[in-house]
Coordinates of C-alpha atoms and ligand atoms in Angstrom, one line a residue:
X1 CA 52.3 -72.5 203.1
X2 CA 53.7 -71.7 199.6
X3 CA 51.8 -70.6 196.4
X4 CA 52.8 -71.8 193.0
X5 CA 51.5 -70.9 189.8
X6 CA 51.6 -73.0 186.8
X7 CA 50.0 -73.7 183.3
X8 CA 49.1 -77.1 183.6
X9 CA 49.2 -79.2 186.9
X10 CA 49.1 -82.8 186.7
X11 CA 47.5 -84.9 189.9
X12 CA 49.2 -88.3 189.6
X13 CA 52.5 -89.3 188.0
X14 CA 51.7 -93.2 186.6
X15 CA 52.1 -93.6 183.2
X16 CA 49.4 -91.7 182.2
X17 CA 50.4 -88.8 184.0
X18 CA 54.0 -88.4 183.4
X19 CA 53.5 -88.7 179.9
X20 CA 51.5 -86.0 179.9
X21 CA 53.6 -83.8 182.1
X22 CA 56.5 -84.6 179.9
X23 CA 54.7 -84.2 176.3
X24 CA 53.6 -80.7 177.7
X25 CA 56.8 -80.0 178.8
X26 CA 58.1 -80.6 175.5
X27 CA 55.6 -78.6 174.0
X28 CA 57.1 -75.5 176.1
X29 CA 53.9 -75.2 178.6
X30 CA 54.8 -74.5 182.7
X31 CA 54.0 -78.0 184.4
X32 CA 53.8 -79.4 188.0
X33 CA 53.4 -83.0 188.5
X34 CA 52.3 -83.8 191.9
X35 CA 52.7 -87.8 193.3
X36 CA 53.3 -89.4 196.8
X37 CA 55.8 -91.1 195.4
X38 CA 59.4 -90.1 195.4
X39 CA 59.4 -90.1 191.7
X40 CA 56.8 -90.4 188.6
X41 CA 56.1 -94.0 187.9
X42 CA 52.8 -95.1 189.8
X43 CA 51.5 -98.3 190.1
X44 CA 53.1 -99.3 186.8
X45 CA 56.3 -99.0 187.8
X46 CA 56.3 -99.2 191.5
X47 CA 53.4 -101.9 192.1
X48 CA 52.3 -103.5 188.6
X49 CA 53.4 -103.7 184.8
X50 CA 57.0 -103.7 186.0
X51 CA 57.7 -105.3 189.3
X52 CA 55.1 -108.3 187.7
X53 CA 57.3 -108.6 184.6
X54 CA 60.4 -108.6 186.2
X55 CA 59.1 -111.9 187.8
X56 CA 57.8 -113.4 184.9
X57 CA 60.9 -113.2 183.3
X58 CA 62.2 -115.0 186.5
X59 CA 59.6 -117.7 186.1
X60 CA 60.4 -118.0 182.3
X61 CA 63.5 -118.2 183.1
X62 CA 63.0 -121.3 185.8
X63 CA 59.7 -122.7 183.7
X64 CA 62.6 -123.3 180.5
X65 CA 65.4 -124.6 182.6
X66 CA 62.7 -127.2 183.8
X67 CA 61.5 -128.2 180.2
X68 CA 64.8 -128.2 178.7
X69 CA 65.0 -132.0 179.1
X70 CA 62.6 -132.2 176.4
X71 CA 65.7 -132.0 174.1
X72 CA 68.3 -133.5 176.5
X73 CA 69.8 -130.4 178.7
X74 CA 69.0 -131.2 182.2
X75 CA 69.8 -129.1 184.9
X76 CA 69.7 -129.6 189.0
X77 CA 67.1 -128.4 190.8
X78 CA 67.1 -124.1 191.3
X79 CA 68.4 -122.5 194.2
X80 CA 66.4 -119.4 194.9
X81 CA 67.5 -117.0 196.8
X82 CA 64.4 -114.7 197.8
X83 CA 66.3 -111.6 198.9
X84 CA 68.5 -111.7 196.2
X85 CA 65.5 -111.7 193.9
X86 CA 63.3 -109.3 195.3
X87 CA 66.3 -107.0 195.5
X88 CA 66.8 -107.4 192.4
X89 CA 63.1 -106.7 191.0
X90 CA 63.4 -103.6 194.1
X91 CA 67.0 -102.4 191.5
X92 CA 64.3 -102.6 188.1
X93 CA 61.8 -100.4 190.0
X94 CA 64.4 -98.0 191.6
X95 CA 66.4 -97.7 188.2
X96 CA 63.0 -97.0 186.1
X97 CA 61.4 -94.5 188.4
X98 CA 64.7 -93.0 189.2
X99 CA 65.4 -91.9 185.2
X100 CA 61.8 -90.7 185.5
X101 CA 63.1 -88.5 188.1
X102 CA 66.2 -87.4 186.1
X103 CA 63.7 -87.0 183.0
X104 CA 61.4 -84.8 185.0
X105 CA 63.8 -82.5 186.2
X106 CA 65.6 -82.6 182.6
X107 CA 62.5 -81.2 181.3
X108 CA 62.3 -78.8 183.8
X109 CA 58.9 -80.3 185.3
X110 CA 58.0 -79.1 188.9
X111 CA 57.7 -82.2 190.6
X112 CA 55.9 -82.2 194.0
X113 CA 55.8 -84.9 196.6
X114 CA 52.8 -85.4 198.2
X115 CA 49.2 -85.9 197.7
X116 CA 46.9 -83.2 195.9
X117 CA 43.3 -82.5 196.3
X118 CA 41.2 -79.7 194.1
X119 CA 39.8 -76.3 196.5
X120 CA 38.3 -75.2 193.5
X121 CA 38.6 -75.4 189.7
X122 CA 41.7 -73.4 189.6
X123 CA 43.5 -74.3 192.8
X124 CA 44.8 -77.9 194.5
X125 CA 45.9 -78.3 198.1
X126 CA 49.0 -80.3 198.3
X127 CA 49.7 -82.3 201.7
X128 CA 53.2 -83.0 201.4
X129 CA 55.0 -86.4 201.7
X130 CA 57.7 -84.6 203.9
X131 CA 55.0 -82.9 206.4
X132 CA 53.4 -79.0 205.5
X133 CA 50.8 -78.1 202.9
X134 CA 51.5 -76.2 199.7
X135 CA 49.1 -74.7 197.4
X136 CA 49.3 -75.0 193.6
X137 CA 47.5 -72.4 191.4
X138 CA 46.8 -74.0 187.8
X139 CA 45.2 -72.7 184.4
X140 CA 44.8 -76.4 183.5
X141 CA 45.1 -80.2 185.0
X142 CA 44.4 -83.5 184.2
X143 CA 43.9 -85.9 186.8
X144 CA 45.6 -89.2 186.5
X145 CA 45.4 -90.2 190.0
X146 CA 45.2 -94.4 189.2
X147 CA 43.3 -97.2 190.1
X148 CA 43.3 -99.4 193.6
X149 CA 42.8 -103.1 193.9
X150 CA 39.1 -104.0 194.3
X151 CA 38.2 -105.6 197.9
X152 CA 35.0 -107.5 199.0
X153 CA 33.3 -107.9 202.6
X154 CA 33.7 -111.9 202.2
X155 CA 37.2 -111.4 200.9
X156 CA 38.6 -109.1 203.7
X157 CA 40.1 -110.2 206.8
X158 CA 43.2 -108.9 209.2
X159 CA 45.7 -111.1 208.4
X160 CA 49.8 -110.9 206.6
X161 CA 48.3 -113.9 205.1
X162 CA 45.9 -112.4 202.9
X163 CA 47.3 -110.0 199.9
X164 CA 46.2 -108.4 197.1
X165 CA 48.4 -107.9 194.0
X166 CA 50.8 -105.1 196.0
X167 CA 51.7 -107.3 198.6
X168 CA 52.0 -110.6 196.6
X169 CA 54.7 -108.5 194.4
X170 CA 56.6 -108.1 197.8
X171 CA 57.4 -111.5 197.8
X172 CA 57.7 -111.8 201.5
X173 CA 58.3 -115.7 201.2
X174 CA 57.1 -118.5 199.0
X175 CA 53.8 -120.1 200.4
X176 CA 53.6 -124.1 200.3
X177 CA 49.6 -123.8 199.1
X178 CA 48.7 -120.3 197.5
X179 CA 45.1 -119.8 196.6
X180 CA 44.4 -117.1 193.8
X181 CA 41.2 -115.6 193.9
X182 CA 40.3 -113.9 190.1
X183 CA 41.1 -115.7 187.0
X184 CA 41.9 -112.3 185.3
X185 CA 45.2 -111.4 184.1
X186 CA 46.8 -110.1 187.3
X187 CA 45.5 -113.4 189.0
X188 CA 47.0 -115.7 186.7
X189 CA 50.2 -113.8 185.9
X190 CA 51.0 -113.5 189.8
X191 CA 49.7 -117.5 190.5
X192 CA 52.7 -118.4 186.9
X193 CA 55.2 -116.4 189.2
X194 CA 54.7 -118.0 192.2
X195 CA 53.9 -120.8 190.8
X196 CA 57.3 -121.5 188.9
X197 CA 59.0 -120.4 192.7
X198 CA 57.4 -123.7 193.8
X199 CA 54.0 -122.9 195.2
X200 CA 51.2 -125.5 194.6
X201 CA 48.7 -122.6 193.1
X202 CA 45.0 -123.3 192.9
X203 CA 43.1 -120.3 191.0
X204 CA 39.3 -119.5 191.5
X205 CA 37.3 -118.0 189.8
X206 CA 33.3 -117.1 189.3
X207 CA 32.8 -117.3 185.6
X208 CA 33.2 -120.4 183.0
X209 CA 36.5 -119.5 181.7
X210 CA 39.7 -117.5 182.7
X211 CA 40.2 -114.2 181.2
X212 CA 36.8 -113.4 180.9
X213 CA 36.0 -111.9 177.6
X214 CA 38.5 -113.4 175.8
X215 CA 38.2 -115.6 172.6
X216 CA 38.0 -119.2 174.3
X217 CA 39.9 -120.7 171.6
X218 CA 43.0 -118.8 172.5
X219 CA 41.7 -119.1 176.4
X220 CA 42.0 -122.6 176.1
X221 CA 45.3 -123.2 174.9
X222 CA 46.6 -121.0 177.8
X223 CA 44.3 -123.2 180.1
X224 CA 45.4 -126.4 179.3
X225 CA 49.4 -125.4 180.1
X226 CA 48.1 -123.3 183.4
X227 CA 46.5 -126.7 184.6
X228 CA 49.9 -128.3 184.2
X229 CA 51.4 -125.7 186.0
X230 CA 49.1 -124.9 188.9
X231 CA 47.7 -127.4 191.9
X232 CA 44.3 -126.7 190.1
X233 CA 41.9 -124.1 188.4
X234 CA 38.6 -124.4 190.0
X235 CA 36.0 -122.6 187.8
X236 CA 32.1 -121.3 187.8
X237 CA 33.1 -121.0 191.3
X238 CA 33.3 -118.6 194.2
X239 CA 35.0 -118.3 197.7
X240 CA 32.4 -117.8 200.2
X241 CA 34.0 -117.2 203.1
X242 CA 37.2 -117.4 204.3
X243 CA 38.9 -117.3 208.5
X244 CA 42.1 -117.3 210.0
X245 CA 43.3 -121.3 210.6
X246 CA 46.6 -121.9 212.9
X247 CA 49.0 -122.0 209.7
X248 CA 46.5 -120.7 206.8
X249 CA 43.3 -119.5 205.9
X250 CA 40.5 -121.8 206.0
X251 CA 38.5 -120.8 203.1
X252 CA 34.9 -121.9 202.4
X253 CA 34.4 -122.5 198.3
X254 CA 30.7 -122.7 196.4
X255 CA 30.4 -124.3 193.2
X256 CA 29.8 -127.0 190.7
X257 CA 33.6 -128.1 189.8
X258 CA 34.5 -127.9 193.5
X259 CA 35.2 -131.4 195.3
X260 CA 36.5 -130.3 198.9
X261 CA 34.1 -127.7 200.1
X262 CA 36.2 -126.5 203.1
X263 CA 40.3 -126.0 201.9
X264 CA 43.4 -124.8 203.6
X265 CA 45.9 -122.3 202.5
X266 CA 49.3 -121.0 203.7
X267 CA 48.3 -117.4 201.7
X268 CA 45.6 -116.0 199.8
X269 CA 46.0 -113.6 196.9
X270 CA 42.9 -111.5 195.9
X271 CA 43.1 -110.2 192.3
X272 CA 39.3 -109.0 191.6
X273 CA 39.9 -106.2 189.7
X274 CA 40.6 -102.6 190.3
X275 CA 38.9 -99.5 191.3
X276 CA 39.1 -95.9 190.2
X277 CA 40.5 -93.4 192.8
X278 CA 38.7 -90.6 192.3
X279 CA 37.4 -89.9 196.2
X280 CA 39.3 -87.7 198.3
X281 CA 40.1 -85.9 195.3
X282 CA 38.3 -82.6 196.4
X283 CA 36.1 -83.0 193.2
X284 CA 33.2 -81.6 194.9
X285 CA 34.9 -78.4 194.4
X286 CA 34.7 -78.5 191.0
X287 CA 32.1 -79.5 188.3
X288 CA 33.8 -82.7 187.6
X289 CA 31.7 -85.7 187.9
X290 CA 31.8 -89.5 188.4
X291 CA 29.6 -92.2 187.0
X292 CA 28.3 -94.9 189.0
X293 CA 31.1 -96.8 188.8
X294 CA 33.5 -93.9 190.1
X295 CA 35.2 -93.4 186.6
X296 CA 35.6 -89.4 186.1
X297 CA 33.3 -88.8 183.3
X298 CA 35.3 -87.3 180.2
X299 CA 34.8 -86.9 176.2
X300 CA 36.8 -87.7 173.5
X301 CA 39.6 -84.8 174.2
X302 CA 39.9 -86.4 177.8
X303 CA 38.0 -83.3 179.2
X304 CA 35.5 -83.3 182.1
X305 CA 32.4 -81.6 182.7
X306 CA 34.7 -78.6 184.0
X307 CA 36.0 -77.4 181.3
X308 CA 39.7 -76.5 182.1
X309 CA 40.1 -80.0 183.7
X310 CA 41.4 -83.1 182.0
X311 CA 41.0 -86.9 182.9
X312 CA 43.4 -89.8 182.1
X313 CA 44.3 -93.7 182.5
X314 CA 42.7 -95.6 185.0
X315 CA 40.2 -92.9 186.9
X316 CA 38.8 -92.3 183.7
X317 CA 37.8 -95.8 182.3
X318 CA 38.7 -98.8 181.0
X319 CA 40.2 -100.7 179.2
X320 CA 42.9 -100.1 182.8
X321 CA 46.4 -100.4 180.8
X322 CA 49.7 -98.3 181.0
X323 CA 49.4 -97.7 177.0
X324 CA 46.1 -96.6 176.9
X325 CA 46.7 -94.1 179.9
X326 CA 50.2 -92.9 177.7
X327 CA 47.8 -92.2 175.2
X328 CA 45.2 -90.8 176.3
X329 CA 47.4 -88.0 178.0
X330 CA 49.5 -86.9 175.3
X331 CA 45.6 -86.2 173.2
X332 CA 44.6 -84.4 176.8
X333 CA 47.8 -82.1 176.2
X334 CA 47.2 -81.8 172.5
X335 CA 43.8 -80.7 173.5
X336 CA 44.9 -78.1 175.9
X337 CA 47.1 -76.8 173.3
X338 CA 44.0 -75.9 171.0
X339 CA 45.3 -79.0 168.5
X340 CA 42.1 -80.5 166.9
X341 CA 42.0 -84.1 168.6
X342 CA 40.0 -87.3 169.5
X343 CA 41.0 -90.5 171.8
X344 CA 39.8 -92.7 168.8
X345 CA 42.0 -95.4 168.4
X346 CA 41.0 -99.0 166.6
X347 CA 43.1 -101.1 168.6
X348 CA 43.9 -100.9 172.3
X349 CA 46.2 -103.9 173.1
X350 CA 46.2 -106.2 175.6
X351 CA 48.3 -108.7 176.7
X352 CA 48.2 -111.5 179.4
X353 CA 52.0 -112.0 180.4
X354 CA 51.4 -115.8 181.4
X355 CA 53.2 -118.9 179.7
X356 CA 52.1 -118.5 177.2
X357 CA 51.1 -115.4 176.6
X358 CA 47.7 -114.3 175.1
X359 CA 47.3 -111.1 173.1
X360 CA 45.0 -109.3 171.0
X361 CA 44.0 -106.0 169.2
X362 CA 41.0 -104.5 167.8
X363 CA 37.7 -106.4 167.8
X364 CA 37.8 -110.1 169.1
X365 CA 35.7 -112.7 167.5
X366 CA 33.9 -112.5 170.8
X367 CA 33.2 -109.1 170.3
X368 CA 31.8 -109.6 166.6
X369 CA 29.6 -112.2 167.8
X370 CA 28.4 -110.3 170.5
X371 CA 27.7 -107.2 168.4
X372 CA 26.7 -108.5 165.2
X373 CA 29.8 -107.3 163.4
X374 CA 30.0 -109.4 160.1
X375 CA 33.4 -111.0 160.2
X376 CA 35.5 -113.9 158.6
X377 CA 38.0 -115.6 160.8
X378 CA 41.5 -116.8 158.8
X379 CA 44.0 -118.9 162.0
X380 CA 47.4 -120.2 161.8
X381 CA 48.1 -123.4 164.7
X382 CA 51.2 -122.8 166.0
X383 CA 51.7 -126.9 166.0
X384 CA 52.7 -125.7 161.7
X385 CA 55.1 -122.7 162.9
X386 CA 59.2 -124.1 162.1
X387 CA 60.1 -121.0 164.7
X388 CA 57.7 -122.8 167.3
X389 CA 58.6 -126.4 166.7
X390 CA 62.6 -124.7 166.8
X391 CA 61.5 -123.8 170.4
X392 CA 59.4 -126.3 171.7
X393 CA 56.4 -124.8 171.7
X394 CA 53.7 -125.5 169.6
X395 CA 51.1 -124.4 172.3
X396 CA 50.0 -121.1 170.2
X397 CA 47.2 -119.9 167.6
X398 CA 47.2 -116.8 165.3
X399 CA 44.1 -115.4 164.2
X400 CA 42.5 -112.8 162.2
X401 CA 39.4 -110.7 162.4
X402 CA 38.1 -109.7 159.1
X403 CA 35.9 -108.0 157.0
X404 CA 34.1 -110.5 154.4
X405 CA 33.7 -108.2 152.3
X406 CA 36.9 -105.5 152.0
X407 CA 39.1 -107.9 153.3
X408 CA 39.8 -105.7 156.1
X409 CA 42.3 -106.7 159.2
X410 CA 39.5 -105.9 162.3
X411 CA 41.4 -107.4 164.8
X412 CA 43.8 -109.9 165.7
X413 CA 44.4 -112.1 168.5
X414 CA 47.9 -114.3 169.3
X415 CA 48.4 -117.1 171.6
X416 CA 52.0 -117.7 172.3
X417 CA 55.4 -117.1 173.5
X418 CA 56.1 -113.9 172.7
X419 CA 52.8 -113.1 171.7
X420 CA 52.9 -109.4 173.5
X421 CA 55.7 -108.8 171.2
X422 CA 54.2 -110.1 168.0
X423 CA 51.2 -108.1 169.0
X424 CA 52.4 -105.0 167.8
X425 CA 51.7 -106.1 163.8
X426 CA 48.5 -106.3 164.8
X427 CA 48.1 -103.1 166.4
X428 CA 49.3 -101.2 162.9
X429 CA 47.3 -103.6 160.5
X430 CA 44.4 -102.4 162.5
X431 CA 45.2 -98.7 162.7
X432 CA 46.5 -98.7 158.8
X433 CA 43.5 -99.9 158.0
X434 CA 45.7 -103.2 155.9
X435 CA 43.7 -105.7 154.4
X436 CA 44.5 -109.6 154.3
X437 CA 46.8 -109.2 151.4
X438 CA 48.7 -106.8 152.8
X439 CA 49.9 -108.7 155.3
X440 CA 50.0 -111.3 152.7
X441 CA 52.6 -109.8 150.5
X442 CA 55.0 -108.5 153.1
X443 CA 57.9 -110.9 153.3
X444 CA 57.8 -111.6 156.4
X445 CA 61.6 -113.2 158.0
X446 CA 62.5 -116.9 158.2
X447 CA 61.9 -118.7 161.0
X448 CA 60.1 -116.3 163.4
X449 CA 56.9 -116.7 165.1
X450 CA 55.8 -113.4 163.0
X451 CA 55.8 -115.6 159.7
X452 CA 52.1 -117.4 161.6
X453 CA 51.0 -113.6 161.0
X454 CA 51.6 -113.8 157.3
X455 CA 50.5 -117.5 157.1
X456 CA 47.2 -116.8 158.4
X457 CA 46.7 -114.3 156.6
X458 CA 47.6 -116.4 153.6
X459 CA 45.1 -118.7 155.3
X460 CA 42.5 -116.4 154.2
X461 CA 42.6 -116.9 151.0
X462 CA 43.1 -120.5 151.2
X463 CA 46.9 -121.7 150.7
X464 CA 48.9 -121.1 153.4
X465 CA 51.8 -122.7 152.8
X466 CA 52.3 -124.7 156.0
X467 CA 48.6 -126.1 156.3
X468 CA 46.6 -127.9 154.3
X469 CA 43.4 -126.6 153.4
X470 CA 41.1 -128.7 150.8
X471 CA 39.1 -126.5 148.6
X472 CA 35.2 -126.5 149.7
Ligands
FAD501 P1 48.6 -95.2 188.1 O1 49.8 -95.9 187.5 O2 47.7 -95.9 189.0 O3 49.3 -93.9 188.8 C1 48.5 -93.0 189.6 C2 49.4 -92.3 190.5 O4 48.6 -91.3 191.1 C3 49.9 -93.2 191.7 O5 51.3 -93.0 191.9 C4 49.1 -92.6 192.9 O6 49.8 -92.8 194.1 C5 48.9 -91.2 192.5 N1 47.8 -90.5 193.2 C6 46.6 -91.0 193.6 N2 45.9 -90.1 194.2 C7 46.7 -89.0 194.2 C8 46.5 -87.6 194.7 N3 45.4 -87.3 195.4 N4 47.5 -86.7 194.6 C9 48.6 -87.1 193.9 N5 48.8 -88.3 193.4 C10 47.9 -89.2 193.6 N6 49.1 -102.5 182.5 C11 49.6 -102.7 181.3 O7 49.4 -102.0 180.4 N7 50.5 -103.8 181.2 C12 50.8 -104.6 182.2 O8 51.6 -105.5 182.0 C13 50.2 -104.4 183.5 N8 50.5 -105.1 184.5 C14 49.9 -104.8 185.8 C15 50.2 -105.7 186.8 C16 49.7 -105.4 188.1 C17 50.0 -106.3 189.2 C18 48.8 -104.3 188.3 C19 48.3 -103.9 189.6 C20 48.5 -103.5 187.2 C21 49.1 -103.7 185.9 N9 48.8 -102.9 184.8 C22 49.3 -103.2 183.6 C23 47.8 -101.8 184.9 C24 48.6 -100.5 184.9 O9 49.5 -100.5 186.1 C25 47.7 -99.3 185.0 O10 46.7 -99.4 183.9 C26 48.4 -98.0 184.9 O11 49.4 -97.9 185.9 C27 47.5 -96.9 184.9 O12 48.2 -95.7 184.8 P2 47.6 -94.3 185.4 O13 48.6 -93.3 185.0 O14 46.2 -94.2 185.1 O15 47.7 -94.5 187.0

């Protein structure tokens, strides 16, 4: 067994992690970043953000070949090669995680392979990947050890045909019927791919609408293209139990919008949300702690209740997202560093990669409702965008969250193609503090979905150019 010393160790390499380990790195500290995997990426890169997107683009890409006869191009029915494309989503991954690698060493990070766990506050016990144990002595660490796919008793069962979101991004084969169980993001962006590859998707879910939490004006102009897309979206209702059938799963629903009780599937896909991995972590020997849900407990530096440890990304809370984790580990170094800082930011993003996509940043009217937050809304329908009609797709919504009174940009929320991109003007209105009419008075370029920013803005005041609205 070897000992290493080092100034700060890092336990995980996702995107929370390795952007730690690298912004320390730059910042001239010693650093070890330990990771099963061969190199830093995580789930992000090796089972999430990037193997997903690499298949949306796929179905984007077969979804507009399809509805190009809207304007006279017609095309003959897709061929799809399966190997071809999962090789070719397997080439994304390996090219990513592979300049990770070269990053890493560039930087001059110690990158270990293999799985870490604390002996005390000062000291973690690596099992390596290729067999022996290696001890890592550390002045500091953040833990950035991830998340895991949530499973239930009634949603469990021995079988290839049931998968949660890691195996449906194998693509093993393109089921006939594919039931989705979660109407979350991960659900809904995995039920477009497969979808558009030619499965009949039904999606079920527990609550009223998909994407729980999320403005239901914006929900439901996602909704209303998913239901054109997919077999069928069966809401307010749950999967009680489920067993093996000779070619499927039988699987018993409960619920008011559900006509046939008992339905077959060729494959399940269970995307119920995710857990923090934070056992087997050795915290016991330490004075880091856990809240009821298994999120470490941290403050606003990302520190836990031992003081030379760190905790980022997904173990340490929600909202679960790549950015936020990024984030949250360069303030964790900054802290470490003595640098007066805070994890406060006014807008977290999020975005829902479907067709089309949903975005927002910074309060949602939901929100405001919910917490009494006085607020004006100010929208912009796609249906009056040039950009949109230009490509097809009128199916979006723009809207602002404001301040009554200081006219303040609170949050924003974007239905739409391209609305993860557009996103990002949100994100700085919020965190510059802009008001209405600074959106307002930036010339904002001709045609471009980003002009439904500016015009609902304008809406605010009452004369947008593109939409009428009669003086009250
Ligand atoms: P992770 O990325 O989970 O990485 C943690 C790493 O720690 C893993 O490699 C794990 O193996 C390792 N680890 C665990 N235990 C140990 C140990 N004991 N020792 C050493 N290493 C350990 N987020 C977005 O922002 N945008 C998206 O579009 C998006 N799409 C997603 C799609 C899917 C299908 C999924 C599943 C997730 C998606 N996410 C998305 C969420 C995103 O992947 C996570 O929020 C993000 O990866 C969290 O980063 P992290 O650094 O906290 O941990």
């Amino acid at each position: 067994m070897s000992d290493n010393k080092t100034q700060l160790a890092v336990v995980g390499a996702g995107p929370g992690g390795y952007a730690a380990a690298f912004y320390a790195a730059d910042h001239g500290m010693s650093v070890t970043l330990i990771d099963p995997e061969p190199n830093p990426g995580g789930v992000c890169l090796y089972r999430g953000c990037i193997p997903s997107k690499a298949f949306l683009h796929t179905a984007k890409v077969l979804n507009e070949a399809k509805e190009a006869k809207n304007f006279g191009v017609e095309f003959s029915e897709p061929k799809i090669d399966i190997n071809k494309l999962r090789s070719w989503k397997e080439g994304v991954v390996q090219k990513l995680t592979s300049g990770l690698g070269i990053l890493s060493k560039q930087r001059k990070v110690n990158f270990i392979q293999g799985r870490a766990a604390f002996q005390d506050s000062h000291a973690l016990k690596i099992q390596m990947t290729k067999g022996g144990e290696e001890i890592v002595n550390f002045e500091y660490a953040i833990i950035a050890t991830g998340s895991r796919p949530m499973t239930l008793p009634n949603l469990s069962m021995d079988s290839p045909r049931l998968m949660n979101s890691t195996q449906g991004l194998e693509l093993n084969d393109i089921p006939k019927t594919l039931l989705v169980v979660g109407g979350g993001y991960i659900g809904l962006e995995l039920g477009t791919v497969y979808a558009a590859l030619g499965s009949q998707v039904t999606v079920v879910e527990m609550t009223p609408s998909l994407l729980t939490g999320v403005d239901r004006d914006m929900t439901a102009i996602l909704e209303r293209r998913l239901r054109s897309h997919f077999d069928s979206i069966l809401l307010e209702t749950k999967v009680v139990s489920m067993s093996q059938a000779a070619n499927g799963i039988n699987v018993h629903f409960e619920g008011a919008q559900v006509k046939n009780k008992e339905q077959e599937f060729e494959k399940v896909l269970v995307a119920i949300g995710r857990k923090p991995n934070s056992s087997g972590l050795g915290l016991e020997n330490t004075k880091v702690q856990i809240d009821q849900k298994g999120f470490i407990k941290i403050n606003a530096q990302r520190q836990t209740t031992e003081p030379n440890i760190y905790s980022i990304g997904d173990v340490a809370g929600e909202p679960m997202l790549a950015h936020k984790a990024s984030h949250e580990g360069r303030v964790a170094v900054d802290a470490i560093a003595g640098k007066k800082v805070a994890f406060e930011p006014n807008a977290i993003p999020a975005v829902v990669f479907t067709n089309p996509e949903i975005a927002w940043c910074g309060i949602t009217e939901t929100q405001a409702v919910r917490e009494n937050i006085p607020f004006k809304i100010a929208k912009f329908p796609w249906g009056a965008s040039g950009r949109a009609t230009t490509l097809d797709r009128n199916d979006g919504l723009t809207k602002l969250i404001l301040n009554p009174e200081t006219e303040r940009v609170l949050g924003v929320g974007i239905v739409g193609v391209g609305a993860g991109e557009l996103i990002a003007e949100g994100v700085l209105a919020v965190e510059m503090g802009a008001v209405a009419a600074d959106i307002k008075f930036s010339i904002h370029p001709h045609p471009t979905l980003s002009e439904t920013v500016m015009e609902s803005a304008e809406a605010f005041y009452g004369h947008s150019t593109h939409i009428y609205q009669p003086k009250r």
